[in-house]
Short mmCIF file of C-alpha atoms and ligand atoms in Angstrom, two decimals:
data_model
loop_
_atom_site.label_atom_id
_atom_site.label_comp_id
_atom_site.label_asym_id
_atom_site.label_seq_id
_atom_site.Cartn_x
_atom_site.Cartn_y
_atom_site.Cartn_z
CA UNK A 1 4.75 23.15 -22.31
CA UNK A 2 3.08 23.57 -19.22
CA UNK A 3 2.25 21.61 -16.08
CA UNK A 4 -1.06 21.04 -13.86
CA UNK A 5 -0.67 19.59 -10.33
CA UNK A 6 -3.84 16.66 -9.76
CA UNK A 7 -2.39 15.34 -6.66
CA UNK A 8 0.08 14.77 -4.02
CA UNK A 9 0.35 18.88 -3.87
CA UNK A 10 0.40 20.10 -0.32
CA UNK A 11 0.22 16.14 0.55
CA UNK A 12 2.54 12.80 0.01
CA UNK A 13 0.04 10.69 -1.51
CA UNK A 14 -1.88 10.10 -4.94
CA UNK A 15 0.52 11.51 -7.10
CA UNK A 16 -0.59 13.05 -10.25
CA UNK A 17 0.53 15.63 -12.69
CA UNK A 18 -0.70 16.51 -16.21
CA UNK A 19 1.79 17.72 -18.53
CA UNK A 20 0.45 19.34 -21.73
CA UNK A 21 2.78 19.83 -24.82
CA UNK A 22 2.81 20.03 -28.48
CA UNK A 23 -0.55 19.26 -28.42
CA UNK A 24 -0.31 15.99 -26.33
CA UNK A 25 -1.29 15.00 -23.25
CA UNK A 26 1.63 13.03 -20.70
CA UNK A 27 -0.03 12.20 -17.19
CA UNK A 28 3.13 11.63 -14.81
CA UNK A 29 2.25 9.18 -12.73
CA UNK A 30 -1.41 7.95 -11.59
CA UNK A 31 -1.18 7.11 -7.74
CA UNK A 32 -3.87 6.47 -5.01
CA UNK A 33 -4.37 8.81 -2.23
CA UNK A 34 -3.94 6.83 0.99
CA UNK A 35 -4.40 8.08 5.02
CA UNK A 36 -7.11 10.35 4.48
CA UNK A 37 -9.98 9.59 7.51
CA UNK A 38 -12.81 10.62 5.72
CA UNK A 39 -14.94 7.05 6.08
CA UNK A 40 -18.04 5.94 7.79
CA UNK A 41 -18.14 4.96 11.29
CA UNK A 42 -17.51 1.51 10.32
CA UNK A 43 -13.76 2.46 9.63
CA UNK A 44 -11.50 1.83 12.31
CA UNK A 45 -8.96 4.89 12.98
CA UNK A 46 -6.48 5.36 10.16
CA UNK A 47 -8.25 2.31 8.06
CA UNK A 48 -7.30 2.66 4.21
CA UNK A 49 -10.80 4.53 2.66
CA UNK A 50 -9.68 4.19 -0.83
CA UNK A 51 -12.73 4.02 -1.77
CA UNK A 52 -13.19 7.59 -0.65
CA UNK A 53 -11.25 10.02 -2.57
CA UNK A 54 -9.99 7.54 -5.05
CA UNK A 55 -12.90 6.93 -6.34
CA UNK A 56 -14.26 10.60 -7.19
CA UNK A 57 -13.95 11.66 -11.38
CA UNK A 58 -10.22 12.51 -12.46
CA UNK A 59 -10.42 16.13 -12.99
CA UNK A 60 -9.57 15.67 -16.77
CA UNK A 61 -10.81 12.95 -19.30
CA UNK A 62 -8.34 9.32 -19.39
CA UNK A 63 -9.27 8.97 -22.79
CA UNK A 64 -7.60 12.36 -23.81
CA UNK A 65 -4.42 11.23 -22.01
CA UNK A 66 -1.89 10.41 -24.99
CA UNK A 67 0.59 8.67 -22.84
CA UNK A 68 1.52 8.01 -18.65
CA UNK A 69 4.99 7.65 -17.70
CA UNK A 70 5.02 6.13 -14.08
CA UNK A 71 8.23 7.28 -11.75
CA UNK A 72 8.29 3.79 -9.78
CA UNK A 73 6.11 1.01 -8.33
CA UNK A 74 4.76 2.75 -5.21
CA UNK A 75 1.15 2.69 -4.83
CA UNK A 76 1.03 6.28 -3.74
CA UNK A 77 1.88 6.68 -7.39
CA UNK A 78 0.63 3.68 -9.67
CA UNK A 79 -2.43 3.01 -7.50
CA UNK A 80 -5.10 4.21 -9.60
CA UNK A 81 -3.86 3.01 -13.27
CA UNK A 82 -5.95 0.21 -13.42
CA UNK A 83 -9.29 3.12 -12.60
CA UNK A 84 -7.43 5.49 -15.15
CA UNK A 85 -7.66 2.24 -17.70
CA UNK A 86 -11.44 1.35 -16.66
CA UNK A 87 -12.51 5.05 -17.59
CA UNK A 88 -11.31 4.94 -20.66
CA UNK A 89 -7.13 5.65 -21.03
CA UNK A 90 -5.80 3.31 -24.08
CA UNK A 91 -1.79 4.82 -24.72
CA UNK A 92 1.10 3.49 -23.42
CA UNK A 93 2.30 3.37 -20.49
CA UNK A 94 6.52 4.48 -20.07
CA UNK A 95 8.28 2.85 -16.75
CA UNK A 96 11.70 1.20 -16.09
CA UNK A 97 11.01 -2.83 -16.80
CA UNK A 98 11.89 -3.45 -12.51
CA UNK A 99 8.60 -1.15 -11.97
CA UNK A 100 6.60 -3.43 -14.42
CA UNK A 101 7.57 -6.04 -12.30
CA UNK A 102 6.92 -4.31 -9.04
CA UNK A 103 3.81 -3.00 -10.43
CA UNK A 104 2.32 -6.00 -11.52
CA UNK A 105 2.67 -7.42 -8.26
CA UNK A 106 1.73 -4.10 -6.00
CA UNK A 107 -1.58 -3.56 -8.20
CA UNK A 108 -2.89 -7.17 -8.39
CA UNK A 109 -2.57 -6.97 -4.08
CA UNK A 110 -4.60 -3.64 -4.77
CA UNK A 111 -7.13 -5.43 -6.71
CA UNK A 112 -7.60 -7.62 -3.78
CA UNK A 113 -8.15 -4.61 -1.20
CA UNK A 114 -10.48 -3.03 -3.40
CA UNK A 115 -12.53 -6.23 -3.86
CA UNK A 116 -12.89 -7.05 -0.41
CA UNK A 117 -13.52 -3.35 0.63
CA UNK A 118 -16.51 -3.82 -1.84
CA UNK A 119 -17.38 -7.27 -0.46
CA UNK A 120 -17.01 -5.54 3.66
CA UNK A 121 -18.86 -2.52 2.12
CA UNK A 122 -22.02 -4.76 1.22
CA UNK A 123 -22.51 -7.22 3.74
CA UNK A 124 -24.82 -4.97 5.64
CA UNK A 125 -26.80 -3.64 2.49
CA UNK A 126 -30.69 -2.42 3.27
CA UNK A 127 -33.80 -3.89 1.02
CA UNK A 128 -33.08 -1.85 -2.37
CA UNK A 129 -29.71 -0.53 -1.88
CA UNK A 130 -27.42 -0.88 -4.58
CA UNK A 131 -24.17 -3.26 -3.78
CA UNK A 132 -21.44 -0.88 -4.51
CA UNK A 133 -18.27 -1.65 -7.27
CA UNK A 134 -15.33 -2.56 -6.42
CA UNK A 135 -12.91 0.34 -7.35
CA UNK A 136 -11.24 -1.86 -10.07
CA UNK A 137 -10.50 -5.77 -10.31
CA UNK A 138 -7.58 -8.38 -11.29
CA UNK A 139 -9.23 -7.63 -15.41
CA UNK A 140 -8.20 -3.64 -15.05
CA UNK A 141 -5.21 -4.75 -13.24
CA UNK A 142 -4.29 -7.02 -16.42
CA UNK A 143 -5.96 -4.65 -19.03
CA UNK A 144 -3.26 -1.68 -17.41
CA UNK A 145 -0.20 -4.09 -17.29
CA UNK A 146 -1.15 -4.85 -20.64
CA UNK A 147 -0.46 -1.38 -21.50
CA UNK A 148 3.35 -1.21 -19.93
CA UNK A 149 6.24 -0.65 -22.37
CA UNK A 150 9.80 -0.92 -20.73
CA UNK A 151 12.57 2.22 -21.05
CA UNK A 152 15.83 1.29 -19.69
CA UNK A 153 17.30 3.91 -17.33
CA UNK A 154 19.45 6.55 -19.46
CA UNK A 155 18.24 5.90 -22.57
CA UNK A 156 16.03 8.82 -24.32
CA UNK A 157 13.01 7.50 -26.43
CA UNK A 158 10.87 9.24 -28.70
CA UNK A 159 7.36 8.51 -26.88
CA UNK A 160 5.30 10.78 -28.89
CA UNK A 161 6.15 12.93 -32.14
CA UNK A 162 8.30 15.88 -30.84
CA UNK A 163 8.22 14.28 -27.07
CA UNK A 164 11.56 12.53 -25.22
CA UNK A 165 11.32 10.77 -22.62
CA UNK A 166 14.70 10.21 -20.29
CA UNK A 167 14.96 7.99 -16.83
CA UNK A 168 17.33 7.69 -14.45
CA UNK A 169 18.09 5.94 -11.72
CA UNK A 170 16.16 7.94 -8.68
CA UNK A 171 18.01 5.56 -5.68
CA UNK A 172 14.49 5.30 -4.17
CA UNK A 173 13.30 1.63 -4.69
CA UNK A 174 14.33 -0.93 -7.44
CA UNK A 175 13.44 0.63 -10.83
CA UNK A 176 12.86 4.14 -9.34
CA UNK A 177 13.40 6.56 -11.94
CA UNK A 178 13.67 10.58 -12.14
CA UNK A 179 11.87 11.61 -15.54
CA UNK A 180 13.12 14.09 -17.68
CA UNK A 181 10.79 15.19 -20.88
CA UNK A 182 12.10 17.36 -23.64
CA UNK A 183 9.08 18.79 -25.68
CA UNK A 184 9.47 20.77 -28.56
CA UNK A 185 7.04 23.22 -30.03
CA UNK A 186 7.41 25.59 -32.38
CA UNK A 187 10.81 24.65 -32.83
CA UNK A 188 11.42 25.20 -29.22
CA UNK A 189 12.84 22.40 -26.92
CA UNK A 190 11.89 22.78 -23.16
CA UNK A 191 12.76 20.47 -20.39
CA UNK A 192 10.74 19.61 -17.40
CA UNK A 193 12.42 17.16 -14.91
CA UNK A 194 10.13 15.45 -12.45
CA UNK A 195 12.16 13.74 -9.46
CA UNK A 196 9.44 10.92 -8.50
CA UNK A 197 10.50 10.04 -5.00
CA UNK A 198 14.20 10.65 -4.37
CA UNK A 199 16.34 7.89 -2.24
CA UNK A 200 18.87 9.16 0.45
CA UNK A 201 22.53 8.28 -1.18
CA UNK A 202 24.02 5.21 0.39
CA UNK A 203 20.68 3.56 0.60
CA UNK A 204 21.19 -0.18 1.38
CA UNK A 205 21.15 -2.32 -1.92
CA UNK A 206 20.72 0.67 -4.07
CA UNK A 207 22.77 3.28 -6.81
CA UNK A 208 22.29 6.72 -5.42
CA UNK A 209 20.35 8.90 -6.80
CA UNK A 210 21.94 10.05 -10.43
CA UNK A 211 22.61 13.60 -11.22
CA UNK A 212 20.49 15.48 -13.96
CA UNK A 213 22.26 17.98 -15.84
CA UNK A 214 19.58 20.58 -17.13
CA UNK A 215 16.17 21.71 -16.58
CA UNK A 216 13.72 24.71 -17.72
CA UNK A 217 11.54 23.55 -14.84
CA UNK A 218 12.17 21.03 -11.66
CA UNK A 219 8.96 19.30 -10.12
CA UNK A 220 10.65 17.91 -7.04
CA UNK A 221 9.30 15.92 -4.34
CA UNK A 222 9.39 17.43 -0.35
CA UNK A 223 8.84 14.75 1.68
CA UNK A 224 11.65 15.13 4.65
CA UNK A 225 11.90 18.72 3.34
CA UNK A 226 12.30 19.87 6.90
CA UNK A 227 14.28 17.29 8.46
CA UNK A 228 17.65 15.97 8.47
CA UNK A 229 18.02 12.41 8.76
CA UNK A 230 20.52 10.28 11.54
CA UNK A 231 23.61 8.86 10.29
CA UNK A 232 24.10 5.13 9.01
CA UNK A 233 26.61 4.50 12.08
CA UNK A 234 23.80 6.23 14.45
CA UNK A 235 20.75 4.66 13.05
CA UNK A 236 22.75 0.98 13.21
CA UNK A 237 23.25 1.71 16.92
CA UNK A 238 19.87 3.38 17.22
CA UNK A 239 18.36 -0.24 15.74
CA UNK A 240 21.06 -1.91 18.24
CA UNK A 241 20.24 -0.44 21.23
CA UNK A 242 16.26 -1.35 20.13
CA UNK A 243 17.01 -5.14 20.04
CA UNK A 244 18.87 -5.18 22.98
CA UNK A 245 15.85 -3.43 24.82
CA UNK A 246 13.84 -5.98 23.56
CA UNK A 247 15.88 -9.03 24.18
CA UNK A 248 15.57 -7.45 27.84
CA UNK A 249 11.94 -6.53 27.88
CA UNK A 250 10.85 -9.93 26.63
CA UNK A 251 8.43 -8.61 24.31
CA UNK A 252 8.15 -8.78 20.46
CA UNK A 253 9.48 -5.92 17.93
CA UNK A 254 6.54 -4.92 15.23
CA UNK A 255 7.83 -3.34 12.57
CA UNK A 256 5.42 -1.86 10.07
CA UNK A 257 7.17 -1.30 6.71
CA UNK A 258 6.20 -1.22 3.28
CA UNK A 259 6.12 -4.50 0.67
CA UNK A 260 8.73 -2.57 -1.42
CA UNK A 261 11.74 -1.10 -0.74
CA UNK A 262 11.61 -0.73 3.17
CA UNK A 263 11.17 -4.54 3.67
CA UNK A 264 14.35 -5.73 1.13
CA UNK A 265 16.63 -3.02 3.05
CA UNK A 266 15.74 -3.72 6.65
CA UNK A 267 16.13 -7.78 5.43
CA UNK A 268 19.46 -6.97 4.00
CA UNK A 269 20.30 -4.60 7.10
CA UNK A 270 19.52 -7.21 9.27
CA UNK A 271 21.99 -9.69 7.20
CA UNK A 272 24.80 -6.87 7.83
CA UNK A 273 24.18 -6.82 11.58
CA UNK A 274 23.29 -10.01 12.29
CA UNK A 275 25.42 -11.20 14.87
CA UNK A 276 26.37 -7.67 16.29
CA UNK A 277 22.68 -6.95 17.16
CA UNK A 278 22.26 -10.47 18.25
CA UNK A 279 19.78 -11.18 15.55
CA UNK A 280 19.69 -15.14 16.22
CA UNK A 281 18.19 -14.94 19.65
CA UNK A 282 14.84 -13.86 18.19
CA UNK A 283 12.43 -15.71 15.40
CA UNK A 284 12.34 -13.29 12.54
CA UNK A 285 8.94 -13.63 10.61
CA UNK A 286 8.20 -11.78 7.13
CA UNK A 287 4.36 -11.43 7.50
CA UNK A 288 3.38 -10.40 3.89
CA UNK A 289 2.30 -12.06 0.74
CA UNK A 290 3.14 -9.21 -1.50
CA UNK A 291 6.51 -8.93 0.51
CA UNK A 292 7.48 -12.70 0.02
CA UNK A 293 6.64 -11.62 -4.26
CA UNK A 294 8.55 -8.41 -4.38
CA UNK A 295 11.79 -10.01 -1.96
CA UNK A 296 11.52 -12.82 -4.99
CA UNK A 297 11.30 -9.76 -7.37
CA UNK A 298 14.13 -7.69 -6.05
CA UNK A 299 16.56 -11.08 -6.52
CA UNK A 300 15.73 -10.66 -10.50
CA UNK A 301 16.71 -7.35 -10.81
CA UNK A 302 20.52 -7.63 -9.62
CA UNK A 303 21.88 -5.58 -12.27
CA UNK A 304 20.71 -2.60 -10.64
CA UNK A 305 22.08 -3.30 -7.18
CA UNK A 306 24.75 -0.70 -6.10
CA UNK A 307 28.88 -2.34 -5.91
CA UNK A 308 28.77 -3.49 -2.53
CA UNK A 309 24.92 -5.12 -2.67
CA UNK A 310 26.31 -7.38 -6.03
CA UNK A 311 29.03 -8.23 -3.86
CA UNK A 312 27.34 -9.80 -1.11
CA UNK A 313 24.99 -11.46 -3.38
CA UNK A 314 27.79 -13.13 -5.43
CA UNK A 315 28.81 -14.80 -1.98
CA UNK A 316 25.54 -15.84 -1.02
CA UNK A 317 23.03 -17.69 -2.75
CA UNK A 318 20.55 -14.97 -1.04
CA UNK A 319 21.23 -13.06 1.25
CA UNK A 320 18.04 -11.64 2.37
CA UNK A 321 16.96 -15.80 3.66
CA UNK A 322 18.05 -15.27 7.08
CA UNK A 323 18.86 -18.69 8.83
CA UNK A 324 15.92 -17.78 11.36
CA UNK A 325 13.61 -15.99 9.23
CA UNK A 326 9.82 -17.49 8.24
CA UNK A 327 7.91 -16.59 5.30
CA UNK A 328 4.51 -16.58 6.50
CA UNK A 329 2.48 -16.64 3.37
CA UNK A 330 -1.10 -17.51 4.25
CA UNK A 331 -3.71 -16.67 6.89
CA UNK A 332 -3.34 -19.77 9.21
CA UNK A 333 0.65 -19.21 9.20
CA UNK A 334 -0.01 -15.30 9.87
CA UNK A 335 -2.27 -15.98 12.91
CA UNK A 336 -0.38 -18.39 14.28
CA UNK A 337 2.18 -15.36 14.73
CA UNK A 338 -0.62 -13.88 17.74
CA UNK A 339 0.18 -17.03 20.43
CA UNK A 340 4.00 -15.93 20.21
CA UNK A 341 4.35 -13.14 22.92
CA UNK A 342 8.27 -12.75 23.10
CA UNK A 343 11.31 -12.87 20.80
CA UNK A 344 9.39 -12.58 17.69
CA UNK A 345 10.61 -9.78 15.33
CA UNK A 346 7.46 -9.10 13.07
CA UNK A 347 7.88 -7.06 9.56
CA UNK A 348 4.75 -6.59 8.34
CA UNK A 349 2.41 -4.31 5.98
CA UNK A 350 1.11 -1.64 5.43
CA UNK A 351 3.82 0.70 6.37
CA UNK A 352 1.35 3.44 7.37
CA UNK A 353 -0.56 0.92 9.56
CA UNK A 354 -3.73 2.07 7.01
CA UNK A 355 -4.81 -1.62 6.00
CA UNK A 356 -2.50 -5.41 5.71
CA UNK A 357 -1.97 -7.52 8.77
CA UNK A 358 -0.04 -5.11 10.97
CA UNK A 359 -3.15 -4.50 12.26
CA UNK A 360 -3.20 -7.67 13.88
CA UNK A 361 -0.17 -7.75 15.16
CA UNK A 362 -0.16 -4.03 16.49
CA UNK A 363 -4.10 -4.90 17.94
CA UNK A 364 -2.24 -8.22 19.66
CA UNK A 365 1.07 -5.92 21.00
CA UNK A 366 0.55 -2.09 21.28
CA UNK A 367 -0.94 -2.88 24.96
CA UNK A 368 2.34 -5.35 25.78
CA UNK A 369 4.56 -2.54 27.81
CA UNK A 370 7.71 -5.26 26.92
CA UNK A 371 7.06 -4.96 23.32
CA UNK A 372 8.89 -2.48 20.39
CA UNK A 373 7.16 -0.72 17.85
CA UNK A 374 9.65 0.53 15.38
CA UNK A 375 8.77 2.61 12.50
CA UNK A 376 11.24 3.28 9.92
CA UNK A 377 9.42 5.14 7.14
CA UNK A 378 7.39 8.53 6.79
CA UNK A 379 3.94 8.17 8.02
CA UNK A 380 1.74 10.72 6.80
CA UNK A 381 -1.36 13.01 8.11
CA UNK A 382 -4.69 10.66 9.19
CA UNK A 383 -2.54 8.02 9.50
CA UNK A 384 -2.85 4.83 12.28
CA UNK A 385 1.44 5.15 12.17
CA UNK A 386 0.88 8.62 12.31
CA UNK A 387 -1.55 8.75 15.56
CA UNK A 388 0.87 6.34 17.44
CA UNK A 389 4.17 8.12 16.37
CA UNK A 390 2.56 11.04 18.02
CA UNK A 391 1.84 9.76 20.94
CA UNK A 392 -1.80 8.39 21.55
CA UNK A 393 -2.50 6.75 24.51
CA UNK A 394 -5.59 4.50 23.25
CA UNK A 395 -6.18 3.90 20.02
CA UNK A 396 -9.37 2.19 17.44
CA UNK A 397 -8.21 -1.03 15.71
CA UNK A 398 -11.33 -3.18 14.33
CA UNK A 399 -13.47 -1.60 16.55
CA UNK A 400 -11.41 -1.90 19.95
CA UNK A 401 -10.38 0.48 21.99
CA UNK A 402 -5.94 -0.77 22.61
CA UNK A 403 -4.45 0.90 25.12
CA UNK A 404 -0.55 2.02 23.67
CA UNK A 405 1.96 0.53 26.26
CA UNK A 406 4.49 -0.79 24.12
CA UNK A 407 7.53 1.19 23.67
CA UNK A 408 7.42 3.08 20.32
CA UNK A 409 10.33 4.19 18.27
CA UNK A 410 10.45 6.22 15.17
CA UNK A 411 14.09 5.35 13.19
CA UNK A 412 14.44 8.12 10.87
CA UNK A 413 17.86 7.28 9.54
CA UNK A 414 16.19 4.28 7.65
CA UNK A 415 14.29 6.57 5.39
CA UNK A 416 13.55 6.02 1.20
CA UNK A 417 13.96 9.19 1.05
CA UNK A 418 16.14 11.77 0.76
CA UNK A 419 16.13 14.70 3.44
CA UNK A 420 16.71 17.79 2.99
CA UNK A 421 20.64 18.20 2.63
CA UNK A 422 20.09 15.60 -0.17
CA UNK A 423 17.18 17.19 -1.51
CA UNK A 424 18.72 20.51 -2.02
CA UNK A 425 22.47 18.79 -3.03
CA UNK A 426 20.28 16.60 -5.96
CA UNK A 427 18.56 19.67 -7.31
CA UNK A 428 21.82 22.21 -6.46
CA UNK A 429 23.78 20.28 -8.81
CA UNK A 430 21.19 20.84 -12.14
CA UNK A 431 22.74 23.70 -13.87
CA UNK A 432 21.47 27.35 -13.47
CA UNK A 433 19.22 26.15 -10.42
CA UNK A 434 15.73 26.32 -12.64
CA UNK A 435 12.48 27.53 -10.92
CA UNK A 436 11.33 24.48 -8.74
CA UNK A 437 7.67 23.16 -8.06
CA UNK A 438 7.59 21.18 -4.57
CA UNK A 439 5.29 18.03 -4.34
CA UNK A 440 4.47 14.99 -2.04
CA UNK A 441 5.39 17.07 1.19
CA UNK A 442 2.83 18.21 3.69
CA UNK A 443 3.23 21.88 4.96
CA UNK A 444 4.82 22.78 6.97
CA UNK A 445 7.87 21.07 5.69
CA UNK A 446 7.90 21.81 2.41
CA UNK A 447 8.17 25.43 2.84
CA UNK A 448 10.93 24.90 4.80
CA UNK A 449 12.71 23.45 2.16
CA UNK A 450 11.27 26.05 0.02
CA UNK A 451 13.14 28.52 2.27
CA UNK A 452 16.35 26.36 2.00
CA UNK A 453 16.36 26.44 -1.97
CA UNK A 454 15.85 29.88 -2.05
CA UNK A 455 18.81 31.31 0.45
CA UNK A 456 21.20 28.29 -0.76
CA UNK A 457 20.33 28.65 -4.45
CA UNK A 458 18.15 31.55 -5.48
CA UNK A 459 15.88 29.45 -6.82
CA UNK A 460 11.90 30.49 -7.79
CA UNK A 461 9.51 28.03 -5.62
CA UNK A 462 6.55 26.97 -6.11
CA UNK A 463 4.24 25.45 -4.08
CA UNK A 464 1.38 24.21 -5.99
CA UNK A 465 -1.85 23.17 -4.95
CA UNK A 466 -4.44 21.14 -6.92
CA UNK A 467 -5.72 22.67 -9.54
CA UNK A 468 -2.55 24.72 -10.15
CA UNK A 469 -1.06 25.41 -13.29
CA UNK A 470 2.73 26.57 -14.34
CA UNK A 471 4.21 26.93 -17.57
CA UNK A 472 7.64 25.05 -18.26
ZN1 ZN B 501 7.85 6.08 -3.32
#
């Protein structure tokens, strides 16, 4: 068996890895690459260019792929399935049933993007010029789904001759799975466990992430590799302290955060807290489409909720409607959000700030000194969230130049994903400490966790790049 890293290596987007065994081909996961500011002057600073790098040949052939198993619904990992599908994959595809759901929705709101990048990209097309393609459409989207087949968490299934496939529950969104694949060749069995993205334990809603037992060789993900995250109790009276501030200041709080995951725990967060942080005094809005779908999503999936999140939904009919909270669905609703200046408490997508209508609302409040930015997930390299966390005093948002006045807070202790205590406790715990391949973690912090593995454990790192190849 061996392994060949095709993305998120050295970077926490577009995950990709091909694993080749008895003969057959397993792509883990198929994921867009997101952040990267390699478009045309018409892009506005940060601006999703998936049409960039996600576009470009997969460096092997999709019809040679036998089967893709999918870790969970994130785009950064599921975004390019339906392109996979167009060039010419036709196996199955192995995820928990929750991601089918999640995917379904995340990939059709893909779809979309692409469409009207294509539609933005040719409105200004010379005499002769070719219109260009969308990357793929709602028919991939359905031709991909069409391709799902559910495995229940803990529950090994044969998914090729001499190939077993084993989830389990990775605590990172709903249907988040670690993957474990036992291939046997020759009449030898080798195990390769790939963590997908790995949740923090006591995550709001969710299990924590479950132990693996064995593994010939880890592929494990790096993203807080070299950072520790706040505590519950701090981070609840970091977020306190925040709407207090902004009660004060009279401005709004923006809050970019993604469809799925971020957005269900910060809703049922805010449910926990509600009168202590004075919740009622502001007009909560959930500014996302794809949100509204996967909030509706998460309530069908309540057998995977963790003791105390079944709990609070077996009181409530659901918990996550908040008395003053409004869906805002369409356009009109969404832009009616811009003539409200105070006391509005804005979630909205995309949680990098790359594309979605936080935009807007970060173009109609980043120059408001009374208003709160708060970011509460990892925002990577070429980023817009990833300019403004660092600082910028001006920055490009459909082609204006916005002054940053607002007051902007990065709350850590909200993270999806593990740091590096639980990073190195999940993978300390696999017997014999295997050699270990770190993925979707920008340098330097994944060599920092490298470092950690290695004086904690003993453990043989491995930092692959793309294009790199290890043997399992
Ligand atoms: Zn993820």
């Amino acid at each position: 068996m061996d392994i060949v890293f095709h993305g998120a290596a050295g970077e926490v987007t577009g995950s990709c890895h091909l694993v080749q065994v008895a003969g057959k081909c397993v792509l883990l996961d198929c994921g867009m690459v997101q952040g990267e500011s390699q478009g045309g002057p018409k892009r506005a600073q940060g601006e999703d260019t998936a049409g960039d790098r996600n576009a470009v040949p997969f460096p092997f052939d999709p019809a040679a792929i036998d089967v893709l198993v999918l870790s969970h619904a994130h785009i950064d990992h599921t975004g390019r399935v339906p392109l996979l599908v167009k060039r010419g994959f036709t196996g199955p595809i192995f995820t928990h049933p929750a991601t089918i759901d999640l995917a379904t929705i995340m990939l059709a709101d893909a779809a979309n993007i692409a469409m009207a990048d294509a539609e933005h990209d040719n409105r200004h097309l010379q005499p002769g010029q070719k219109p260009g393609e969308p990357l793929y459409t709602q028919d991939d989207v359905n031709a991909a789904t069409r391709l799902m087949r559910p495995v229940e968490y803990n529950t090994p299934t044969e998914i090729l001759p001499g190939i077993t496939l084993t989830l389990r529950d990775a605590g990172h969104i709903l249907g988040s799975a670690t993957v474990e694949l036992d291939g046997t060749e020759n009449g030898v069995t080798r195990k390769l466990v790939f963590s997908g993205d790995l949740g923090p334990v006591n995550t709001p809603i969710l299990c924590d992430p479950a132990p693996v037992p064995a593994a010939d060789l880890v592929v494990m993900e790096s993203t807080y590799g070299d950072r520790l995250h706040k505590s519950h109790e701090d981070t609840a009276a970091e977020l306190a302290a925040i709407f207090a501030a902004a009660h004060k200041d009279g401005g709004n709080v923006v809050i970019p955060a993604f469809a799925v995951g971020r957005t269900q725990e910060l809703l049922y967060i805010f449910a926990e807290h509600f009168d202590e942080w004075g919740l009622g005094r502001f007009k909560l809005f959930l500014d996302s489409p794809m949100a509204i779908r996967v909030t509706a999503a998460y309530g069908r999936h309540e057998d995977l909720f963790d003791a105390e999140a079944k709990k609070l939904w077996a009181s409530r009919p659901n918990p996550l409607q908040l008395p003053n909270l409004t869906l805002t669905a369409d356009g009109e609703a969404s832009r009616s959000i811009n003539a409200i200046h105070d006391h509005a408490v804005i979630i909205a997508g995309s949680g990098m700030c790359t594309g979605g209508r936080i935009r807007h609302h970060l173009r109609h409040n980043l120059a408001n000194p009374a208003a709160h930015i708060v970011f509460v997930g990892y925002q990577a390299n070429g980023t817009l969230g990833r300019v403004i966390v660092e600082g910028a005093k001006h920055v490009q948002l459909f082609d204006d130049d916005i002054p940053v006045r607002a007051h902007v807070h990065t709350v850590g202790g909200l993270s999806a994903h593990a740091d590096q205590a639980g990073l190195s406790a999940w993978y300390g715990q696999i017997a014999e400490h295997p050699p270990v391949c770190l993925v979707h973690g920008e340098d330097p912090g994944r060599s920092k966790l490298a470092d950690e593995l290695q004086s904690k454990w003993g453990s043989k790192v491995t930092l692959p790049l793309p294009g790199t190849r290890v043997a399992v």
